[in-house]
Coordinates of C-alpha atoms in Angstrom, one line a residue:
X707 CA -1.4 -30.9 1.8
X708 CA 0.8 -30.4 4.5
X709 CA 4.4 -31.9 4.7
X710 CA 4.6 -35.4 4.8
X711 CA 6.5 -38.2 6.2
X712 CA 8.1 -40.0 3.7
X713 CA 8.1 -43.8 4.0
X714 CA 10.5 -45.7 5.3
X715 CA 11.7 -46.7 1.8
X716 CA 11.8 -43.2 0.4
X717 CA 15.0 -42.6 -2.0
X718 CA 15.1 -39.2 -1.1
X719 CA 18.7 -39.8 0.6
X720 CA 20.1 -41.0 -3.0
X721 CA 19.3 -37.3 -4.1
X722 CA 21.6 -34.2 -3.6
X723 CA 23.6 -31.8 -5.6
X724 CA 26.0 -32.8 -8.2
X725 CA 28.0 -30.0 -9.0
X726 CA 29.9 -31.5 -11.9
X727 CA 26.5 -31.4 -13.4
X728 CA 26.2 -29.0 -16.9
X729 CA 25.0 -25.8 -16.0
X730 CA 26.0 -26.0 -12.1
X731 CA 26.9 -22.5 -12.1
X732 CA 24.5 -21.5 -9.7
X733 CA 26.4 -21.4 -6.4
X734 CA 25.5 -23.4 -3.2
X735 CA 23.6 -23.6 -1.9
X736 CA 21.2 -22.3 -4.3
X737 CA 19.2 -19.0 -3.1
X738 CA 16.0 -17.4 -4.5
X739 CA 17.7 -14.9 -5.8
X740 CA 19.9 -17.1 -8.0
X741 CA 15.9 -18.4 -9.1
X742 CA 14.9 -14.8 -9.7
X743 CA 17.6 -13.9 -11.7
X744 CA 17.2 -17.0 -14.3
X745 CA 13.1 -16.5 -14.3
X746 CA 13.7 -12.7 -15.2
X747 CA 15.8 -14.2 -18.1
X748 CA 13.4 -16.5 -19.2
X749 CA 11.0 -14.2 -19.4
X750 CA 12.6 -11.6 -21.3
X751 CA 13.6 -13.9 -23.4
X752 CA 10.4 -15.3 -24.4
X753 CA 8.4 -11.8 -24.3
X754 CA 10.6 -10.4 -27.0
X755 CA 9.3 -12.6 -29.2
X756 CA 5.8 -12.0 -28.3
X757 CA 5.8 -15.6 -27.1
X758 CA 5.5 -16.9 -30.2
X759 CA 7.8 -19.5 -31.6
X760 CA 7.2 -23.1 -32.7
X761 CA 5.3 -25.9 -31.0
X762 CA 6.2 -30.0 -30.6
X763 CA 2.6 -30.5 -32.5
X764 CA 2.5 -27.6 -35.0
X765 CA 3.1 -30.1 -38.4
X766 CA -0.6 -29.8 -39.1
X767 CA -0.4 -26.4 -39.2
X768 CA 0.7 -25.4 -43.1
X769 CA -0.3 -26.8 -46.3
X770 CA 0.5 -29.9 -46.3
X771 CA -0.9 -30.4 -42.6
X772 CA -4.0 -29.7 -44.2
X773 CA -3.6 -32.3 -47.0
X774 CA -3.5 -35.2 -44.8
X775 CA -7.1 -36.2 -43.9
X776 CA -6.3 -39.6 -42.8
X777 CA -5.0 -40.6 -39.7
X778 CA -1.6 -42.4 -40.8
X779 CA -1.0 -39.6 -43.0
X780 CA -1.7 -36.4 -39.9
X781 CA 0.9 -38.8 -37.7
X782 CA 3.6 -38.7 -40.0
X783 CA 3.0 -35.5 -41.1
X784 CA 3.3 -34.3 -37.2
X785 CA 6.4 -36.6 -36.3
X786 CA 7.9 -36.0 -38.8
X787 CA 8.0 -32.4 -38.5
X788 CA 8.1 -32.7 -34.5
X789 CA 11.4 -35.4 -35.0
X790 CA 13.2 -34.0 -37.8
X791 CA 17.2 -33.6 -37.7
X792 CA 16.5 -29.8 -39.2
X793 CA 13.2 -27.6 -38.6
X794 CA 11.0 -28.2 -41.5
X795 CA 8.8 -25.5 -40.9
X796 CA 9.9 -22.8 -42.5
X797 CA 10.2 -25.6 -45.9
X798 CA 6.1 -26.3 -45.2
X799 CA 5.1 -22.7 -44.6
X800 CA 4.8 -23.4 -40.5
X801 CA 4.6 -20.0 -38.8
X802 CA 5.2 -19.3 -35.4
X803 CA 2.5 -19.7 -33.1
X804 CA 1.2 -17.7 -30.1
X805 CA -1.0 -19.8 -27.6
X806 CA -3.2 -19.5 -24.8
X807 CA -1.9 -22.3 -23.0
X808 CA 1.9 -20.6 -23.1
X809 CA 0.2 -17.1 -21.7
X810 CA -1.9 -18.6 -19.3
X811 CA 0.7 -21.2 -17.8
X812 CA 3.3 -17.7 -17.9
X813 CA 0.8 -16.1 -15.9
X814 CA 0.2 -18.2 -13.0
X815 CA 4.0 -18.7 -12.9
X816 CA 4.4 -14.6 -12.8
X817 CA 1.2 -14.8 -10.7
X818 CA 3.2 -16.1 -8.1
X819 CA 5.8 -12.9 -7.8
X820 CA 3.3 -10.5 -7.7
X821 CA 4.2 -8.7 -4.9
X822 CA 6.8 -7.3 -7.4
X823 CA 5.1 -4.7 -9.4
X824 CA 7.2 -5.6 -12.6
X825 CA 6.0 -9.3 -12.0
X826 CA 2.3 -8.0 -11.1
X827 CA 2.0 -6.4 -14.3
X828 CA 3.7 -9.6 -16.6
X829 CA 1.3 -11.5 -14.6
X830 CA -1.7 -9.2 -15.8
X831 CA -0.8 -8.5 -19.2
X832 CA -0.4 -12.5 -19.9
X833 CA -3.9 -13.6 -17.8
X834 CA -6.1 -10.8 -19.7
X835 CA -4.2 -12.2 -23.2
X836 CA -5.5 -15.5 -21.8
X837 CA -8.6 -14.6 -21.1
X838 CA -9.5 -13.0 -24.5
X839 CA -9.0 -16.6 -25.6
X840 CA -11.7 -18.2 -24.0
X841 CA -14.0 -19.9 -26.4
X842 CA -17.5 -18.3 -27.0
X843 CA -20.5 -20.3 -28.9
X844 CA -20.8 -23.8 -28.5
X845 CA -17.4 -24.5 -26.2
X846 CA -18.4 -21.0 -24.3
X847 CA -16.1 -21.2 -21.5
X848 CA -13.5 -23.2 -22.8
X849 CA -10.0 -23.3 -24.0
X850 CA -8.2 -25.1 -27.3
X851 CA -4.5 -25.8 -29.1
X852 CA -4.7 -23.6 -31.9
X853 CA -3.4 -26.4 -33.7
X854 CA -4.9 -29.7 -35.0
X855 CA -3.5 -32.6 -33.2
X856 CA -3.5 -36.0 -33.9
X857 CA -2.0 -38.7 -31.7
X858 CA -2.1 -42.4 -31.4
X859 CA -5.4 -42.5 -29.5
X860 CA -7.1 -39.6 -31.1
X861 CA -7.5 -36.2 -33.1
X862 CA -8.6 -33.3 -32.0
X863 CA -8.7 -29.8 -34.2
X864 CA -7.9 -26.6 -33.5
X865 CA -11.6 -25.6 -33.4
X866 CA -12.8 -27.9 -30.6
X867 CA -12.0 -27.3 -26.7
X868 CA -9.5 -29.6 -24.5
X869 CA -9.0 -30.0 -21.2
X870 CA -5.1 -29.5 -20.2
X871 CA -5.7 -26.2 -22.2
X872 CA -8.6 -25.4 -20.5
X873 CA -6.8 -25.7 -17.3
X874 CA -3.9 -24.3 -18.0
X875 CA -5.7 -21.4 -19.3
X876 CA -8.0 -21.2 -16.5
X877 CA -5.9 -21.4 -13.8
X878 CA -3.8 -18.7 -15.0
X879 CA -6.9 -16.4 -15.5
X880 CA -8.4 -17.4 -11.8
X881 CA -4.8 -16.6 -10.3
X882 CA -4.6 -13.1 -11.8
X883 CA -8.3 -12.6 -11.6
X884 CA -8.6 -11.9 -15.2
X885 CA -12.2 -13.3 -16.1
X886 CA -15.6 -12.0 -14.7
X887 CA -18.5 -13.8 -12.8
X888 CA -20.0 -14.7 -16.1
X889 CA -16.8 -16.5 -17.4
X890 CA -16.2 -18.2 -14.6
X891 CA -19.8 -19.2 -14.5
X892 CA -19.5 -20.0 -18.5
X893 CA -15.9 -22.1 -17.6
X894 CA -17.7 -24.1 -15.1
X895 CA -20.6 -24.9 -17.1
X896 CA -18.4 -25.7 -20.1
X897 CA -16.4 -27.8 -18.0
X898 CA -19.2 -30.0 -16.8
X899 CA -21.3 -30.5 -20.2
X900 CA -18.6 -30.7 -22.4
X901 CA -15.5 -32.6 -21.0
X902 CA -17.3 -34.6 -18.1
X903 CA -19.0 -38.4 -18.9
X904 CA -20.3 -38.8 -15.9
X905 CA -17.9 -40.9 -14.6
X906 CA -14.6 -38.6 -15.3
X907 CA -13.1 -36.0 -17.1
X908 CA -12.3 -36.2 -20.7
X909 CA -9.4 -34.9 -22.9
X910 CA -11.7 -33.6 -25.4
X911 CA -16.1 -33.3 -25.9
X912 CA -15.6 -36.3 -28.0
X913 CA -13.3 -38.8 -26.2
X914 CA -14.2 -41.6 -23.6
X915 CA -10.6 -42.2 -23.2
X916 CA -9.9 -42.2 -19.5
X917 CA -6.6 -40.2 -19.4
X918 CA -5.0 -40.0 -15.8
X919 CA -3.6 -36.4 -15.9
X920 CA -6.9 -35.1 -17.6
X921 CA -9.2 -36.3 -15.6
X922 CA -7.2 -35.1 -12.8
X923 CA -6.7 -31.7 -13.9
X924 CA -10.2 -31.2 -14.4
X925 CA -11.0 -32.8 -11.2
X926 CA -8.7 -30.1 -9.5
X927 CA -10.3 -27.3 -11.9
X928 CA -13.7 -28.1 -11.2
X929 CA -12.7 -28.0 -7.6
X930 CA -11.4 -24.8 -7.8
X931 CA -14.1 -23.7 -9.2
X932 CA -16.6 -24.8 -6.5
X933 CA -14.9 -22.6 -4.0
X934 CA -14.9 -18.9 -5.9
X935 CA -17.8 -18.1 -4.2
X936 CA -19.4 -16.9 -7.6
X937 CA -21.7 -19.8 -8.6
X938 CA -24.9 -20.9 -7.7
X939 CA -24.8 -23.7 -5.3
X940 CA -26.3 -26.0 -7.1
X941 CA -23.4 -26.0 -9.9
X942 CA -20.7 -25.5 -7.3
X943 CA -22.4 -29.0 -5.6
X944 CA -22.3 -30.5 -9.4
X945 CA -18.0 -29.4 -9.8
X946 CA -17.9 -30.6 -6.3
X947 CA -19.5 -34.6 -6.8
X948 CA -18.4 -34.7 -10.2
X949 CA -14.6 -34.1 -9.0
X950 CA -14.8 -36.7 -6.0
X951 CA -16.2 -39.1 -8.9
X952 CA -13.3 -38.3 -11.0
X953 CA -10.6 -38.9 -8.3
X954 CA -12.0 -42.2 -7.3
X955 CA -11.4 -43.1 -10.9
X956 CA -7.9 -42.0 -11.3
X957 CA -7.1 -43.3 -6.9
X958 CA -8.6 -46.9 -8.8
X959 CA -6.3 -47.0 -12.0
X960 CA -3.3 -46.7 -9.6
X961 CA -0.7 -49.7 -10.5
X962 CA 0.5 -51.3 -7.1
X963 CA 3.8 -50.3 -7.9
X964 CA 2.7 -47.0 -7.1
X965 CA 2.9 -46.0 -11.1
X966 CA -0.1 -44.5 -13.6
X967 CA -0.1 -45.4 -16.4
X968 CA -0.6 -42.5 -19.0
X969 CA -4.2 -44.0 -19.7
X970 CA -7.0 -46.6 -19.3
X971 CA -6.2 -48.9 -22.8
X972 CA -4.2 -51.7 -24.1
X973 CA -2.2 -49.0 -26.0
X974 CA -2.1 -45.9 -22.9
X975 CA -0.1 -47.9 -20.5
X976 CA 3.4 -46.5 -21.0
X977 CA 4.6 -44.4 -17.8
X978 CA 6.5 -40.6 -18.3
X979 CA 7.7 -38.2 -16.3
X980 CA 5.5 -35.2 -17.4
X981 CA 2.4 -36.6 -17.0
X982 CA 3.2 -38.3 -14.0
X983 CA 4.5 -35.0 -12.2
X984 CA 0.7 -33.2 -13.5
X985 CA -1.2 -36.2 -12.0
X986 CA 0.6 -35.8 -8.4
X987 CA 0.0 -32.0 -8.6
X988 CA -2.9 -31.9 -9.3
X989 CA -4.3 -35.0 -7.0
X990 CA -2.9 -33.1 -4.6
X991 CA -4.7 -29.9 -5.5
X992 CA -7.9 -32.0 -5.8
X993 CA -7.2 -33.8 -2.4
X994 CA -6.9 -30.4 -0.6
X995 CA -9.6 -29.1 -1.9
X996 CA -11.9 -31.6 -2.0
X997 CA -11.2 -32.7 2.0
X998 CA -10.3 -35.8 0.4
X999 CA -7.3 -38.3 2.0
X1000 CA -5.1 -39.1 -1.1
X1001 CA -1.9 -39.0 1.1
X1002 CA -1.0 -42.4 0.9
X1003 CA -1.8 -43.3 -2.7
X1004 CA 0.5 -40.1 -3.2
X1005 CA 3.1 -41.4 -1.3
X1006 CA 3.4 -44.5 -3.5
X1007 CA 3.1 -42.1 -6.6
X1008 CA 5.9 -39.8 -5.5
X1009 CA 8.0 -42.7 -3.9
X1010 CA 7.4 -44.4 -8.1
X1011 CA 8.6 -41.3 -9.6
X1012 CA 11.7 -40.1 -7.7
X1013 CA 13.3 -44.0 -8.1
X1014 CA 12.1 -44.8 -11.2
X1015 CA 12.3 -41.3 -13.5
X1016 CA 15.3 -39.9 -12.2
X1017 CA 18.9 -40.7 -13.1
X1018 CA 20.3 -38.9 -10.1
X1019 CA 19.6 -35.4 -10.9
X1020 CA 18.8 -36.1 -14.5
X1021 CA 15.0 -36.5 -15.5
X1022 CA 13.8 -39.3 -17.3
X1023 CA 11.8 -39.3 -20.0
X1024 CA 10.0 -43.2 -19.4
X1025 CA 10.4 -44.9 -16.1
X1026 CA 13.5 -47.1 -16.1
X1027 CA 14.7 -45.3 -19.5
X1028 CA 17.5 -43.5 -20.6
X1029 CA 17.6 -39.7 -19.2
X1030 CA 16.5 -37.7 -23.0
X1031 CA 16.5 -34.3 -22.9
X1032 CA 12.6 -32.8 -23.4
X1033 CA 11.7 -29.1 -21.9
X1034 CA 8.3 -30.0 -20.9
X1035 CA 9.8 -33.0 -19.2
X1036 CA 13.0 -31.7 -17.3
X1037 CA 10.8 -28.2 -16.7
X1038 CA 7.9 -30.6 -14.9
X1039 CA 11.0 -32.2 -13.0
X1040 CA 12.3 -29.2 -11.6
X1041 CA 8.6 -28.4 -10.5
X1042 CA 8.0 -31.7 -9.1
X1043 CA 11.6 -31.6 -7.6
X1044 CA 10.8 -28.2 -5.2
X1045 CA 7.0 -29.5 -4.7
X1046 CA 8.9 -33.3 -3.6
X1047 CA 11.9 -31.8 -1.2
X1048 CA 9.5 -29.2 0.2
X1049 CA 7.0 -32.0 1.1
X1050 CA 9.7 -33.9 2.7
X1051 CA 10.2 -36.3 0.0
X1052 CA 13.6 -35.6 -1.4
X1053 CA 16.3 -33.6 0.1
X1054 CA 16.5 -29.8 0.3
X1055 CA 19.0 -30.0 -2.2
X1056 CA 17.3 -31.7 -4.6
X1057 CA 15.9 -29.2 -6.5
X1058 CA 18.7 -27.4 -7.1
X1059 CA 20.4 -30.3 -8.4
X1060 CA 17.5 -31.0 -11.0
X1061 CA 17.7 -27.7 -12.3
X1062 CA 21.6 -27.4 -12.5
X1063 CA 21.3 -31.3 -14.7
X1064 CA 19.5 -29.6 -17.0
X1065 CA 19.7 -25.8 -16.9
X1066 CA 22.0 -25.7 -20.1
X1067 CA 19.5 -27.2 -22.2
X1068 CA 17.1 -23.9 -22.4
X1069 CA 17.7 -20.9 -24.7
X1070 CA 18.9 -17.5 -22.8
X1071 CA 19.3 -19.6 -19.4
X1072 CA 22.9 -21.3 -20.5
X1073 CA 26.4 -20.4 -20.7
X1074 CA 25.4 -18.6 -24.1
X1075 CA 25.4 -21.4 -26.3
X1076 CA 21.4 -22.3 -28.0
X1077 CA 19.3 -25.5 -26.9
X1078 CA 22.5 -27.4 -25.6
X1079 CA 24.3 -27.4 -29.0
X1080 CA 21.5 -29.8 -30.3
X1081 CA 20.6 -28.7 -33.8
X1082 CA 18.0 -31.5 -34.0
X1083 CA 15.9 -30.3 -31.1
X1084 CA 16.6 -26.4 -31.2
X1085 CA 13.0 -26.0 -32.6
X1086 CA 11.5 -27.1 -28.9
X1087 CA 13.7 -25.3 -27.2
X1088 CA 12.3 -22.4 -28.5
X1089 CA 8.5 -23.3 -28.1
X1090 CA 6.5 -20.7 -25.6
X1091 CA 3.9 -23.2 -24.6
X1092 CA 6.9 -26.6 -24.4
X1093 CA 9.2 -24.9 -22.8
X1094 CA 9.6 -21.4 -22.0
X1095 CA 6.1 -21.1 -20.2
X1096 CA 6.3 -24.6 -18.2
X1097 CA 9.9 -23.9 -17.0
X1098 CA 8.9 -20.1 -15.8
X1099 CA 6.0 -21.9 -13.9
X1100 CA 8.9 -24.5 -12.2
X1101 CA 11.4 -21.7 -11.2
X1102 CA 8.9 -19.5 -10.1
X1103 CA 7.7 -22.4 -7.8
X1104 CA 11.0 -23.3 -7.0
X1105 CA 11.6 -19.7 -5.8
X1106 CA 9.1 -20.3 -3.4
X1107 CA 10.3 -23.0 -2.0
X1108 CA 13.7 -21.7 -1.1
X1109 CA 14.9 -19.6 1.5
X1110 CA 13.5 -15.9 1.1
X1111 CA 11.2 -17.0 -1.3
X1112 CA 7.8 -16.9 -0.7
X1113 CA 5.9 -20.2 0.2
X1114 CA 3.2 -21.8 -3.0
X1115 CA 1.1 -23.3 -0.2
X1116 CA 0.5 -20.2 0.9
X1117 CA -0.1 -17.5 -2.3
X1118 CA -0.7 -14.5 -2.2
X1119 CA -4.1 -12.8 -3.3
X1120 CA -4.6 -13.2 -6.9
X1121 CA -3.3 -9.9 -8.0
X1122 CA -6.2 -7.8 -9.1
X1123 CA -8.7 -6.9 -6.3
X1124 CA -11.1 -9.7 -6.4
X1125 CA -10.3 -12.5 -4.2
X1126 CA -10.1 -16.2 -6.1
X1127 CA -8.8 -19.5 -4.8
X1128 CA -5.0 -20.0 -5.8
X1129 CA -3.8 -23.0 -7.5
X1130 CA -0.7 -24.6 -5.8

């Protein structure tokens, strides 16, 4: 999509630097370099442990996990592991976990630096890592959690296939060109029998639940797919219909205040940053490729999010709500913070602001003190696919938006020889 013109009652003005912000140590005005420099960091940091560490929704990974075979007792097993004042999973025998969605979300971020040979090859080495991990039998094509999850609108084990994995998975292998003719052919087919109703995309082969940043994720992916060039054009017109179908959905569940909600239900109606920052990527994605005019129903969604889940500089965790310090969250809102100034909705400045607010929160990217000082929380911190992997993938995006950076709307050939279409 190209630049746009915000509208007249953008808040984008309201946002600038504050350099009395923790962590503003970054200079000013910030330069790609300075982006570089903490993105090499992360990385090391996060490849020296094998990307492996702990994960938000791990609880039901160890013994007792596997004792609770009802649904109240899998939620308090989880949360209560996931929001615990120490880390219980050493206690329940929870092992570090290394996971798909981490690799394949690292390398589309490294993906993006490729014209570095050092990134090239981190790029490679994560999408072929990625790619090994793609289901085979009945999911053939697919991705998982290597985890059993259970939240308050379903469960999900670690043996069955679902869709934000599958994405993130997917687009990390199409950007590095890890996966053959015959996966991508398996991916697409996977994608349309397994997590497509007919009407949109689901979380999981099992759920109706209409989730907003699902369906539009696989509405992107399945548009992505239609334009490799490598399928038949009879399943590249199937990705193509059933992704218009999906966006129509998600354009209709649109609140008029310009909000989603996270979900079609009387209990999926709160609004977050995260998810909200995935469902305006990727209807963009889907709008691009799809020839489809989403601009203004994005304008109302980015105009929502940039006055209602920001405090200033600091992310918000629930529109209107206190600011509450999350990776995934504050790594989505320096992503959505370049992708916003660079599209005209938030000042230039803006994104360096976001990332200075909350820079000193992340392990190896602070002023050598771990996860903020927060003993409670140091477990996410250290989670490969919660943090580490989603805040690579924002600074390596912001990198491109900055001066001497290279552009995300324009990538570069996925970096092995056969030519795919890039995500943004």
């Amino acid at each position: 999509m190209p630049p746009a013109t915000p509208t007249d009652h953008s808040p984008r003005d309201r946002f600038g630097p504050d350099h009395d912000a923790p962590g503003y140590c970054l200079g000013s005005p910030l330069e790609a370099t300075d982006v570089l420099v903490l993105a090499d960091r992360l990385f090391r940091w996060a490849d020296a442990r094998d990307w492996a560490g702990p994960d938000p929704y791990d609880g039901l990974t160890g013994p007792l996990g596997r004792l609770a075979v009802h649904r109240v007792l899998r939620q308090a097993v989880l949360q209560g592991v996931k929001r615990s004042r120490i880390d219980l999973r050493p206690v329940l025998g929870i092992h570090p976990l290394r996971t798909a969605t981490a690799a394949g979300t690292a390398a589309g971020a490294c993906a993006r630096l490729s014209a570095s040979p050092v990134w090239q090859k981190r790029a490679l080495r994560l999408g072929r890592w990625a790619a090994d991990e793609q289901l085979s039998g009945r999911y053939c094509g697919l991705w998982r959690y290597e985890f059993d999850v259970q939240t308050r609108w379903a469960y999900y084990p670690a043996c069955v296939p679902n869709l934000v994995a599958t994405t993130f998975c997917a687009d990390g292998c199409l950007d590095t060109a890890t996966l053959g003719d015959e996966a991508v052919r398996s991916l697409a087919d996977g994608l349309l029998e397994h997590l497509h109703n007919g009407e949109f995309f689901t979380y999981t082969p099992a759920s109706d639940v209409l989730v907003h940043n699902a369906n539009l994720m696989g509405a992107a992916l399945a548009a992505r797919l239609a334009r490799t060039g490598t399928l038949p054009g009879e399943l590249a017109e199937r990705l193509v219909d059933a992704a218009r179908g999906a966006v129509e959905v998600s354009l209709d569940g649109q609140r008029p205040d310009g909000s989603w909600p996270y979900g079609r239900g009387p209990r999926l109606g709160w609004v977050d940053g995260f998810h909200t920052g995935y469902v305006l990527l990727r209807l963009e994605q889907a709008g691009t490729l799809l020839d489809v005019d989403v601009r203004r129903p994005l304008e109302r969604g980015v105009d929502h999010y940039l006055r209602h889940l920001f405090d200033g500089p600091l992310p918000r965790y629930f529109a209107d709500g206190r600011s509450r310090r999350d990776p995934n969250n504050d790594a989505t809102a320096v992503r959505m913070a370049a992708w916003a100034a660079h599209h005209g909705f938030a000042r230039a400045d803006f994104p360096g602001a976001v990332l200075a607010a909350v820079v000193d929160r992340y392990p190896g990217l602070g002023a050598g003190r771990r996860a903020g000082g927060s003993l409670r929380n140091r477990s996410l911190w250290e989670s490969p696919r919660w943090s580490a992997a989603p805040l690579l993938d924002a600074l390596t995006a912001l990198h491109g938006v900055l001066p001497g950076g290279r552009h995300p709307a324009a990538p570069a050939a996925p970096v092995a020889a056969q030519p795919t279409t890039a995500a943004s």
